Coordinates of C-alpha atoms and ligand atoms in Angstrom, one line a residue:
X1 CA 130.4 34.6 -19.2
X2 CA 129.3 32.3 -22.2
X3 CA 129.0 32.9 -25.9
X4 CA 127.1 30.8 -28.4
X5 CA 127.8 30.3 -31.5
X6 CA 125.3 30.3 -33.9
X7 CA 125.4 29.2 -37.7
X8 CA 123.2 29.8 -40.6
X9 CA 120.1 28.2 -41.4
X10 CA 120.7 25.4 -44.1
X11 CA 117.2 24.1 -45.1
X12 CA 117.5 19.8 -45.7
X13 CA 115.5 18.6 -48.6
X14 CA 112.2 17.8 -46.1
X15 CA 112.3 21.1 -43.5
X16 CA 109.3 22.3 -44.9
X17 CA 107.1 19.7 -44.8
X18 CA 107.7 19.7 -41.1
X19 CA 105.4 20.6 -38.3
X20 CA 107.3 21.6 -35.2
X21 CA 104.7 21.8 -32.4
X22 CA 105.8 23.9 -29.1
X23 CA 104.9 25.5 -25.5
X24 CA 107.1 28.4 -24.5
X25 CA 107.5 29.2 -20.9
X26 CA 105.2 30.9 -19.0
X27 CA 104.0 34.4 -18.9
X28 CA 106.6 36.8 -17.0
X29 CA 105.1 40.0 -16.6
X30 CA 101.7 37.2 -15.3
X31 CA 104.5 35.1 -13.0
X32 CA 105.5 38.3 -11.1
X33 CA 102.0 39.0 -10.4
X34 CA 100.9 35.8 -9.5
X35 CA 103.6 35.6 -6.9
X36 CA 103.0 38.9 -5.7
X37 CA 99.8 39.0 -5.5
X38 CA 99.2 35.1 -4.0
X39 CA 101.8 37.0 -1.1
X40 CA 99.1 39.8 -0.7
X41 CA 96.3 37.9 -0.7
X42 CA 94.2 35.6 2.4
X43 CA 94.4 32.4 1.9
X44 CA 96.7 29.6 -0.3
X45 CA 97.5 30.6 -3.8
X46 CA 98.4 27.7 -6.3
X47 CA 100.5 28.5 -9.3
X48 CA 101.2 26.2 -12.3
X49 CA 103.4 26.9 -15.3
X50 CA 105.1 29.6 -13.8
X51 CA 108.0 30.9 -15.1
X52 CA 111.1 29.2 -13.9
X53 CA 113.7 32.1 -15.2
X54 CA 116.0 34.6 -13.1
X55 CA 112.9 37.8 -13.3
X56 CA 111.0 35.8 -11.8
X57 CA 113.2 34.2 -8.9
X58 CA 113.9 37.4 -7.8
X59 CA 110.8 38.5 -7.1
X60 CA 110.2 35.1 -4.9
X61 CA 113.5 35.5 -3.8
X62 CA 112.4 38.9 -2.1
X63 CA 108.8 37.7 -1.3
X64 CA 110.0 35.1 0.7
X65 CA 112.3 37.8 2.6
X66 CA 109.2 39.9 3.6
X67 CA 108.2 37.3 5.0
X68 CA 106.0 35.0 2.7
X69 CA 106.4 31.1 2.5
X70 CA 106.6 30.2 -1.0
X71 CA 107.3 26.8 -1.6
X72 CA 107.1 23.9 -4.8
X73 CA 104.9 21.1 -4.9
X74 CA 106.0 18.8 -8.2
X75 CA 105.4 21.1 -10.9
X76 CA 103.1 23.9 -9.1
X77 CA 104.4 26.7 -7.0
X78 CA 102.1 27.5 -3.3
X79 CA 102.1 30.8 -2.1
X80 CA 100.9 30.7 1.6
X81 CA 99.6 34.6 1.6
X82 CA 100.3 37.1 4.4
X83 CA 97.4 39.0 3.8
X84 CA 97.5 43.0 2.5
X85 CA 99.1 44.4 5.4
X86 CA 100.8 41.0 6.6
X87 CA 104.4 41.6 5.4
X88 CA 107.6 41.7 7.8
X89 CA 109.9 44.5 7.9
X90 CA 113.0 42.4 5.2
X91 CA 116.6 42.4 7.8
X92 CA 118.8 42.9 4.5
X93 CA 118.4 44.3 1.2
X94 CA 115.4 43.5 -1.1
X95 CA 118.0 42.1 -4.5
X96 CA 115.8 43.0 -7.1
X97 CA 118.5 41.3 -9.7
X98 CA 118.2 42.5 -13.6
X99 CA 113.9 42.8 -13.0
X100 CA 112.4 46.0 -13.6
X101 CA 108.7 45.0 -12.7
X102 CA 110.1 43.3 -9.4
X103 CA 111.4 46.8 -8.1
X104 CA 108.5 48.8 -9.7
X105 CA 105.6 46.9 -8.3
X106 CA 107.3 45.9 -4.5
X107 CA 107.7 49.7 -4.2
X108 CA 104.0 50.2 -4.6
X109 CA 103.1 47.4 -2.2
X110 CA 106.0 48.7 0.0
X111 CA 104.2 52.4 -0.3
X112 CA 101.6 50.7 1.8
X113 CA 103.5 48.6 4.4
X114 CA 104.5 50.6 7.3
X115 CA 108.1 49.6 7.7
X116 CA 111.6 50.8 6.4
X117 CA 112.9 49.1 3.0
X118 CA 115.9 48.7 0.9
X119 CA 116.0 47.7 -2.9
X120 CA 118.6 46.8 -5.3
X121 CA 119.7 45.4 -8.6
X122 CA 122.5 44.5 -11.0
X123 CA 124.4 46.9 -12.8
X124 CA 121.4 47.6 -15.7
X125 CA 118.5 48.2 -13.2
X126 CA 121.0 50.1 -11.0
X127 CA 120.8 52.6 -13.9
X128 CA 117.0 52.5 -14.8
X129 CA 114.3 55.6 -14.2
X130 CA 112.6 55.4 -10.7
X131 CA 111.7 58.8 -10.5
X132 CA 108.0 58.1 -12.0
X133 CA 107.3 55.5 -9.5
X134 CA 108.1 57.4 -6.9
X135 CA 106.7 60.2 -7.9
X136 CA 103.1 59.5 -7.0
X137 CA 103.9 57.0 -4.5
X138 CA 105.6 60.5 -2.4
X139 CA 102.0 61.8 -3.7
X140 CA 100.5 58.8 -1.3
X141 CA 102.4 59.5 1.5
X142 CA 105.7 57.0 1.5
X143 CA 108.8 58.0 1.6
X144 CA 111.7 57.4 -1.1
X145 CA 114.7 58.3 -1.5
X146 CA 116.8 57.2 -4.7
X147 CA 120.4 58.4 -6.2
X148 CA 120.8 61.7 -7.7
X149 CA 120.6 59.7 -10.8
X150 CA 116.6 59.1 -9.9
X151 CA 117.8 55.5 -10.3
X152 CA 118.1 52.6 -7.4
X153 CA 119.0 51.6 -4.8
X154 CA 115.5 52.7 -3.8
X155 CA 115.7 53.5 0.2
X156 CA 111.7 53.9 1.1
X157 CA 109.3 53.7 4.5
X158 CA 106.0 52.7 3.6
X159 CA 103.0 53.9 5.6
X160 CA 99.0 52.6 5.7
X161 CA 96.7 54.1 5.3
X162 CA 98.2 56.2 2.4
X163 CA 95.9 59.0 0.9
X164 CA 94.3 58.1 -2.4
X165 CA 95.2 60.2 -5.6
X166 CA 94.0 61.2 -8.6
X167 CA 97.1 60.9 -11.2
X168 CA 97.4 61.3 -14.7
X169 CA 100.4 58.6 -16.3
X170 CA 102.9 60.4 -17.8
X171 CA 104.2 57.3 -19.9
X172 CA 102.2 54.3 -21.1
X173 CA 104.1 52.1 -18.6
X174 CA 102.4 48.9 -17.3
X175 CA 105.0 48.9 -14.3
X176 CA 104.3 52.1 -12.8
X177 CA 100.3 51.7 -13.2
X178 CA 100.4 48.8 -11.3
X179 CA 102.7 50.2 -8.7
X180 CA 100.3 52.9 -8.7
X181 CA 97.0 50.5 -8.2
X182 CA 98.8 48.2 -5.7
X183 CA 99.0 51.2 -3.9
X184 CA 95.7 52.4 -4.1
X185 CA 95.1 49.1 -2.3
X186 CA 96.3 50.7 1.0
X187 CA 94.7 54.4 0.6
X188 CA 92.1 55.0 2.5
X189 CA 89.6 56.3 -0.4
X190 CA 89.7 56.0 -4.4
X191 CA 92.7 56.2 -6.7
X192 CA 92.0 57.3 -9.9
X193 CA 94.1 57.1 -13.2
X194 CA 93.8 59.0 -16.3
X195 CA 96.5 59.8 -19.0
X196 CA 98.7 56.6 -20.6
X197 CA 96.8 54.1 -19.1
X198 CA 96.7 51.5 -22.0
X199 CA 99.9 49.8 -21.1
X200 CA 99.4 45.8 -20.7
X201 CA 96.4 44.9 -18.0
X202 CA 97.7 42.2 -16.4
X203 CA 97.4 43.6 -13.0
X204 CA 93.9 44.8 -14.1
X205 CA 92.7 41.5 -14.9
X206 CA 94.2 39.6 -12.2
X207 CA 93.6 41.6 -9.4
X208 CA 90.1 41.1 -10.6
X209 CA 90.7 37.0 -10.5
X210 CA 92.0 37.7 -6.8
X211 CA 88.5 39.0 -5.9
X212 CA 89.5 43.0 -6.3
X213 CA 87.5 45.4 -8.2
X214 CA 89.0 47.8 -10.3
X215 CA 86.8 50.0 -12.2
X216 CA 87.4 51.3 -16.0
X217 CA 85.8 54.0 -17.9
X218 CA 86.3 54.6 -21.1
X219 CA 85.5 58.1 -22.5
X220 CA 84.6 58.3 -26.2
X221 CA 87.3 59.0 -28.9
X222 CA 89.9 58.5 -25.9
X223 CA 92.0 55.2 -26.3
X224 CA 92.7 55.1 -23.1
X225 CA 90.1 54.2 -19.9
X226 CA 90.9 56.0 -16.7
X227 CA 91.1 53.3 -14.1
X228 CA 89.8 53.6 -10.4
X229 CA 90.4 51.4 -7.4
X230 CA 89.0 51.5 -3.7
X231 CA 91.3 51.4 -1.4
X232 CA 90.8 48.5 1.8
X233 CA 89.7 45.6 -1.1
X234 CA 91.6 42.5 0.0
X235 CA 92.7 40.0 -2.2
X236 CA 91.5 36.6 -1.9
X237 CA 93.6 33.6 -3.1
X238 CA 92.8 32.2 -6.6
X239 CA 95.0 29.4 -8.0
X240 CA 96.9 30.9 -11.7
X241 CA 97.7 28.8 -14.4
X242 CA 100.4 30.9 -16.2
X243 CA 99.9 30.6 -19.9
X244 CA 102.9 30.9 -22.7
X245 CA 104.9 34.2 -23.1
X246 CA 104.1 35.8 -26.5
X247 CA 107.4 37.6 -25.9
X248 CA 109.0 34.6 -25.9
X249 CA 106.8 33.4 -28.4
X250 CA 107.8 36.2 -30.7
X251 CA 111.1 35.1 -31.5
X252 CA 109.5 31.8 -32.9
X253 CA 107.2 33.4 -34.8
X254 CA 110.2 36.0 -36.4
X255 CA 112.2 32.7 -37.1
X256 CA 109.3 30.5 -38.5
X257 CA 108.3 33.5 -40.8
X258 CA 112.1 34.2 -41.8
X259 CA 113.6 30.5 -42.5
X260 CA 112.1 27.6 -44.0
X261 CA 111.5 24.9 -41.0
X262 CA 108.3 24.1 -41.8
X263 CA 105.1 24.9 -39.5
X264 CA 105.7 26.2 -36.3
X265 CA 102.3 26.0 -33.9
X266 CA 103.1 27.0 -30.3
X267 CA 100.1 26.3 -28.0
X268 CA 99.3 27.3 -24.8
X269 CA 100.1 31.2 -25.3
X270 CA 99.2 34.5 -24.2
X271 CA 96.6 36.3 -26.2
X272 CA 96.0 39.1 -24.2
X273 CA 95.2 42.1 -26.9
X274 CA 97.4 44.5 -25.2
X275 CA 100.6 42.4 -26.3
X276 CA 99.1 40.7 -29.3
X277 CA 100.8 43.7 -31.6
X278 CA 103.7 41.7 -32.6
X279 CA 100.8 39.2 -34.4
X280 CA 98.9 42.0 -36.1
X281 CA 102.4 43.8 -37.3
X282 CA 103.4 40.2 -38.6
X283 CA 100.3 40.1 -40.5
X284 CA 100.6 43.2 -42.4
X285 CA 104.1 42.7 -43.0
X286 CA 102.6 39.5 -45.4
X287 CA 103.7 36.7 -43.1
X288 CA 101.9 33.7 -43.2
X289 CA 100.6 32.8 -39.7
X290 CA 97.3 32.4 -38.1
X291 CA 95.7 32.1 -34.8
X292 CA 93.0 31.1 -32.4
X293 CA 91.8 31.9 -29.3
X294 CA 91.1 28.6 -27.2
X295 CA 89.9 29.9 -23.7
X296 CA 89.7 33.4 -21.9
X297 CA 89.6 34.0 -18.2
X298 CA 91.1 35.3 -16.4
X299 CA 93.8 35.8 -19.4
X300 CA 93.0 35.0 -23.3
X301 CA 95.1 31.8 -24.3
X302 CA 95.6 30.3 -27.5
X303 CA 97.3 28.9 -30.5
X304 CA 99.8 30.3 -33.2
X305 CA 100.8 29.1 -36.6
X306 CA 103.4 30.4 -39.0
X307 CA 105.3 29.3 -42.2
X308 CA 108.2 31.0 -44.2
X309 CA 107.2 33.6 -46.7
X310 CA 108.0 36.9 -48.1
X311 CA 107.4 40.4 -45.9
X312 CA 106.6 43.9 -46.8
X313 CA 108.2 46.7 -44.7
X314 CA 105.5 48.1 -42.7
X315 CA 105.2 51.5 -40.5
X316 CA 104.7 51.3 -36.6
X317 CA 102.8 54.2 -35.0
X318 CA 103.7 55.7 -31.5
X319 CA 99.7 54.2 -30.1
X320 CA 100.5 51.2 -31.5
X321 CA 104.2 50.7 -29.6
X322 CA 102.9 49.4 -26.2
X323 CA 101.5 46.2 -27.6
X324 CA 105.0 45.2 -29.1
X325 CA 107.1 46.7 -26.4
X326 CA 109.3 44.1 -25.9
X327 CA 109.2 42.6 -29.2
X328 CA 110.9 46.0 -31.0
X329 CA 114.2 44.2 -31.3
X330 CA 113.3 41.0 -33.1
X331 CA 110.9 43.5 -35.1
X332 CA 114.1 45.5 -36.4
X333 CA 115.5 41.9 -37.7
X334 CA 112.1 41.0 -39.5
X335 CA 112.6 44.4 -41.1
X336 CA 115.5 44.3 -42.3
X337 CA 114.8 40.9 -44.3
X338 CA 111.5 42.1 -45.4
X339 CA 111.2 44.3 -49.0
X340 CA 111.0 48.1 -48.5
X341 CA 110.8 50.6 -45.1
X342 CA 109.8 49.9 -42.2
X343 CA 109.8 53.0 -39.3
X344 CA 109.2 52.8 -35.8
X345 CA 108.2 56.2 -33.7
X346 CA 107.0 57.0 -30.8
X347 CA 109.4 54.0 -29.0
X348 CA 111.7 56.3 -26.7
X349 CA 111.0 54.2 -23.9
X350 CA 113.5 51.4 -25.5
X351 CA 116.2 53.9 -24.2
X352 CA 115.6 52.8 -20.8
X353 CA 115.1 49.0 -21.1
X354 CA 117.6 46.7 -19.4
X355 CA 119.9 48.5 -22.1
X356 CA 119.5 51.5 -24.5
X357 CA 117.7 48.8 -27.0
X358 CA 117.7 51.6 -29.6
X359 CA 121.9 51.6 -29.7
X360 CA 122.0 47.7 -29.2
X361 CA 119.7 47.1 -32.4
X362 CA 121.8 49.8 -34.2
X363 CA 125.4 48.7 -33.3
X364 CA 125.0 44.8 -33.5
X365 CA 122.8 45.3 -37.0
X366 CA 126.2 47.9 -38.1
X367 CA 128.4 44.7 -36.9
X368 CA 126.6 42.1 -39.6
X369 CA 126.7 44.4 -42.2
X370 CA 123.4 46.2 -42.4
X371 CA 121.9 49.9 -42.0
X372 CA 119.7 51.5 -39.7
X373 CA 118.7 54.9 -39.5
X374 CA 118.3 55.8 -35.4
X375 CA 116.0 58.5 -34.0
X376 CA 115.4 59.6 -30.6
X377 CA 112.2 57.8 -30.4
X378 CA 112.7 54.5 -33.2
X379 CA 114.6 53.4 -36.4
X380 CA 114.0 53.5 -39.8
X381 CA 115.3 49.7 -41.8
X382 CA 115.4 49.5 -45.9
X383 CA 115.2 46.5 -46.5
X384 CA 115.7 44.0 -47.6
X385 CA 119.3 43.5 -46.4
X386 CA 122.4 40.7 -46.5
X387 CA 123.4 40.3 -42.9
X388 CA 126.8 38.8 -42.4
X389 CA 127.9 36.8 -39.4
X390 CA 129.3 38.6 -36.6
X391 CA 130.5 38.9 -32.9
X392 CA 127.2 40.1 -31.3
X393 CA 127.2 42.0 -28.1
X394 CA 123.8 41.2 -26.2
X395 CA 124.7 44.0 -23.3
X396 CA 123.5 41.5 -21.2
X397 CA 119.7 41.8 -22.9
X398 CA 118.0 39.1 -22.9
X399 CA 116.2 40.2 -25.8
X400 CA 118.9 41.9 -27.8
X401 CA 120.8 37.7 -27.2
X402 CA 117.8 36.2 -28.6
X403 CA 116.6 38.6 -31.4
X404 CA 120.0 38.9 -32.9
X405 CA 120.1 35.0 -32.5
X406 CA 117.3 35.2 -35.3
X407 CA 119.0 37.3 -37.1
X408 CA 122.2 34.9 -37.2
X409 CA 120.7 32.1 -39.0
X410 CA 119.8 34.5 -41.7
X411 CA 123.8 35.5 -42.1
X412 CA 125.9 34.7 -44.3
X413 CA 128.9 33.5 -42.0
X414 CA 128.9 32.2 -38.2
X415 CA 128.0 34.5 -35.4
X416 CA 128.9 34.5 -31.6
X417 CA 126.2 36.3 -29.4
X418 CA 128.3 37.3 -26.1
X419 CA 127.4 37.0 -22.8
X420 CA 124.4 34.3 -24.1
X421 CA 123.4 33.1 -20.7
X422 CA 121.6 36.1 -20.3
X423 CA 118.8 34.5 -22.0
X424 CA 117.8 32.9 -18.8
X425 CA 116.2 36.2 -17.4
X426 CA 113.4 35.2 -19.5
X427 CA 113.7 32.0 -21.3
X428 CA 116.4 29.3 -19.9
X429 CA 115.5 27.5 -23.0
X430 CA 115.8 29.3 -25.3
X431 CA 119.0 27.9 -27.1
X432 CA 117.7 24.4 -26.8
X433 CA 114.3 25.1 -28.5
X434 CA 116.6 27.0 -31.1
X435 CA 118.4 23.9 -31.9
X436 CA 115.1 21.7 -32.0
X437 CA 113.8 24.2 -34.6
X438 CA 116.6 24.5 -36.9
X439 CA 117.5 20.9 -36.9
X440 CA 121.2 22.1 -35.5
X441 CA 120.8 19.6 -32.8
Ligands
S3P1 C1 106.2 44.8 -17.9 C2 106.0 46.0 -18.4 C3 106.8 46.6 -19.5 C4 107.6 45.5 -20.2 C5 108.3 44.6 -19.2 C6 107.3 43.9 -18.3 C7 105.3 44.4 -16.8 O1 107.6 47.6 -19.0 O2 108.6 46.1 -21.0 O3 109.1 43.6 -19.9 O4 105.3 43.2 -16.4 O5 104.5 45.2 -16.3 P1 107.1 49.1 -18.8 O6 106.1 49.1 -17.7 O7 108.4 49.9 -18.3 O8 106.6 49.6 -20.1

């Protein structure tokens, strides 16, 4: 276990004139699915800029024991696909590690493949809700069985075909839709989904790249489009170029808007408008930071710029929580530096993250000094606040290590963030970029 220290920001006499110009990693929730689906698909499937961080290794880790050959060539990654119903039955336990979306969606392509299967993970996703993937993945015709907790390991047999079905989504979760439409794949018939089905669209869009046609209809006055796929559609491989993680992104854009480094631009990112909240929320907050759309198939990429300034507290609605999912814990540190309050509702899903993110945001924020209000469903910040330097406990969240990260060089005082290395789930580079931005190098 490794802790890193971190001090506060002390601007030099030149920090804002500066113009820091970054990539961040590539895409995670787009890396999973471009290995995934390369493994599903006919042909060779080229991936560049994938993400290089534990999430995603796991899911190539358990690819690879089903039976796909997955392999580096300099910078690129080839998947050599098996085709939809070309997976092996794995000898030993799928080890889904810390990664939610590689147990989520391999249980609804393992719905579909007509072999017994074992999945597992570390001691957070050992403890995470499985219950509403394999809900309608029973519905289909596969067979689970979890803990009495509903959580993993997941014991399942797939079969093919499976019976389409039409199924409402009881929470706005990109992980079980997709589990869902991968396993519409193997139905024989339709699949249709209706209820919370604006979650983030990356299996939408690329499934769509990979040569599968999955139909939306949107109904007037209704935010959300119910979503139909025809089972039998192969995929055909299409090579991926994984653009930036905004989620990574994020923290950037928190620090360049909170401390005075000068410009940050980070190129090459993710624009996709179902994750784009944290940009929108960081313009009404009053933050100074602009940004341009620079291609768009099969995913909208582009560039950011922010500078220091002033924020306003701002109020997050429940519809409005799916865009900034993941970006909820940096957003609790940009409210409580920015001038009145901010409230989140409508985030209960944060309880069932790779921690409760909810109690994680509220104990390490208590540690540095500062007060949060905690409901079932969000927080409530006045801000703003003095933060003093503290021991941070990242429960092992990657995004809890790198938000309250932020929030140290804000302090007043040193901080240790515990167990830091969990930062390479997502971002193995995170601490170096840190240190190129703040000048601590
Ligand atoms: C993800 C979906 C989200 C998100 C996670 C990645 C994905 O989870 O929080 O980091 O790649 O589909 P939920 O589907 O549980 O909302």
């Amino acid at each position: 276990m490794s802790h890193t220290h971190i001090h506060p920001y002390s601007a030099t006499r030149n920090s804002l004139q500066q113009h820091h110009i970054i990539e961040v990693p590539g895409d995670k929730s787009i890396s999973h699915r471009a290995l995934l689906f390369g493994a599903l698909a006919n042909g060779v499937t080229r991936v560049s800029s994938l993400l290089e961080a534990q999430d995603v290794n796991s899911t190539r880790s358990c690819l690879i024991q089903l039976g796909a050959e997955i392999s580096r060539d300099g910078s690129d990654w080839i998947v050599q696909g098996r085709g939809a119903a070309g997976f092996k039955a794995p000898t030993d336990s799928l080890n889904c590690g810390n990664s939610g979306t590689t147990i989520r969606l391999l249980m609804g392509i393992l719905a579909g493949q007509p072999f017994e299967a074992h999945l597992h993970g570390d001691a957070s996703l050992s403890k995470r809700p499985m219950k509403r993937i394999a809900t309608p993945l029973r519905q289909m015709g596969a067979q689970i069985q979890l803990t009495d907790d509903q959580t993993p390991p997941v014991q399942m047999t797939g079969t093919r075909p499976l019976h389409p079905i039409h199924y409402s989504l009881p929470v706005a979760s990109a992980q079980l839709k997709s589990a869902v439409l991968l396993a519409g794949l193997a139905a024989e018939g339709m699949t249709q989904l209706t209820g919370h089905t604006h979650s983030r669209d990356h299996t939408e869009r690329l499934l769509k790249h990979f040569g599968v046609h999955v139909e939306a209809t949107v109904q007037r006055g209704n935010p959300n489009a119910s979503l139909s796929i025809q089972g039998g559609q192969t995929l055909s491989a299409a090579n991926v170029n994984v653009p930036g993680d905004i989620s990574s992104a994020a923290f950037w854009l928190g620090l360049g808007a909170l401390i005075p480094c000068g410009k940050i631009e980070i190129q090459n990112v993710l624009l996709n408008p179902t994750r784009t909240g944290i940009l929108s929320l960081l313009q009404k907050m009053g933050a100074r930071i602009q940004f341009e759309i620079t291609s768009t198939e099969p995913e909208p990429v582009g560039t950011i710029q922010v500078e220091h300034s002033d924020l306003r507290a701002i109020d997050i609605l429940p519809p409005e929580v799916p865009t900034l999912i993941d970006e909820l814990p940096l957003i609790a540190i940009l409210a409580t530096f920015a001038a009145g309050t901010t409230t989140v509702r409508g985030a209960e899903e944060l309880r069932v993250k790779e921690t409760d993110r909810l109690e994680a945001i509220a104990k390490n924020l208590r540690a540095m000094g500062g007060e949060i209000e905690l409901y079932p469903d969000g927080f409530a910040i006045h801000g703003p606040q003095t933060l003093r330097g503290a021991a941070i406990d990242s429960f092992g969240d990657h995004r809890i290590a790198m938000a309250f990260s932020v929030a140290a060089l804000k302090a007043q005082g040193s901080s240790e963030i515990r167990e830091s290395e969990c930062v390479a789930i997502s971002y193995p580079t995170f601490y170096e970029t840190l240190n190129e931005l703040t000048g601590s190098r």
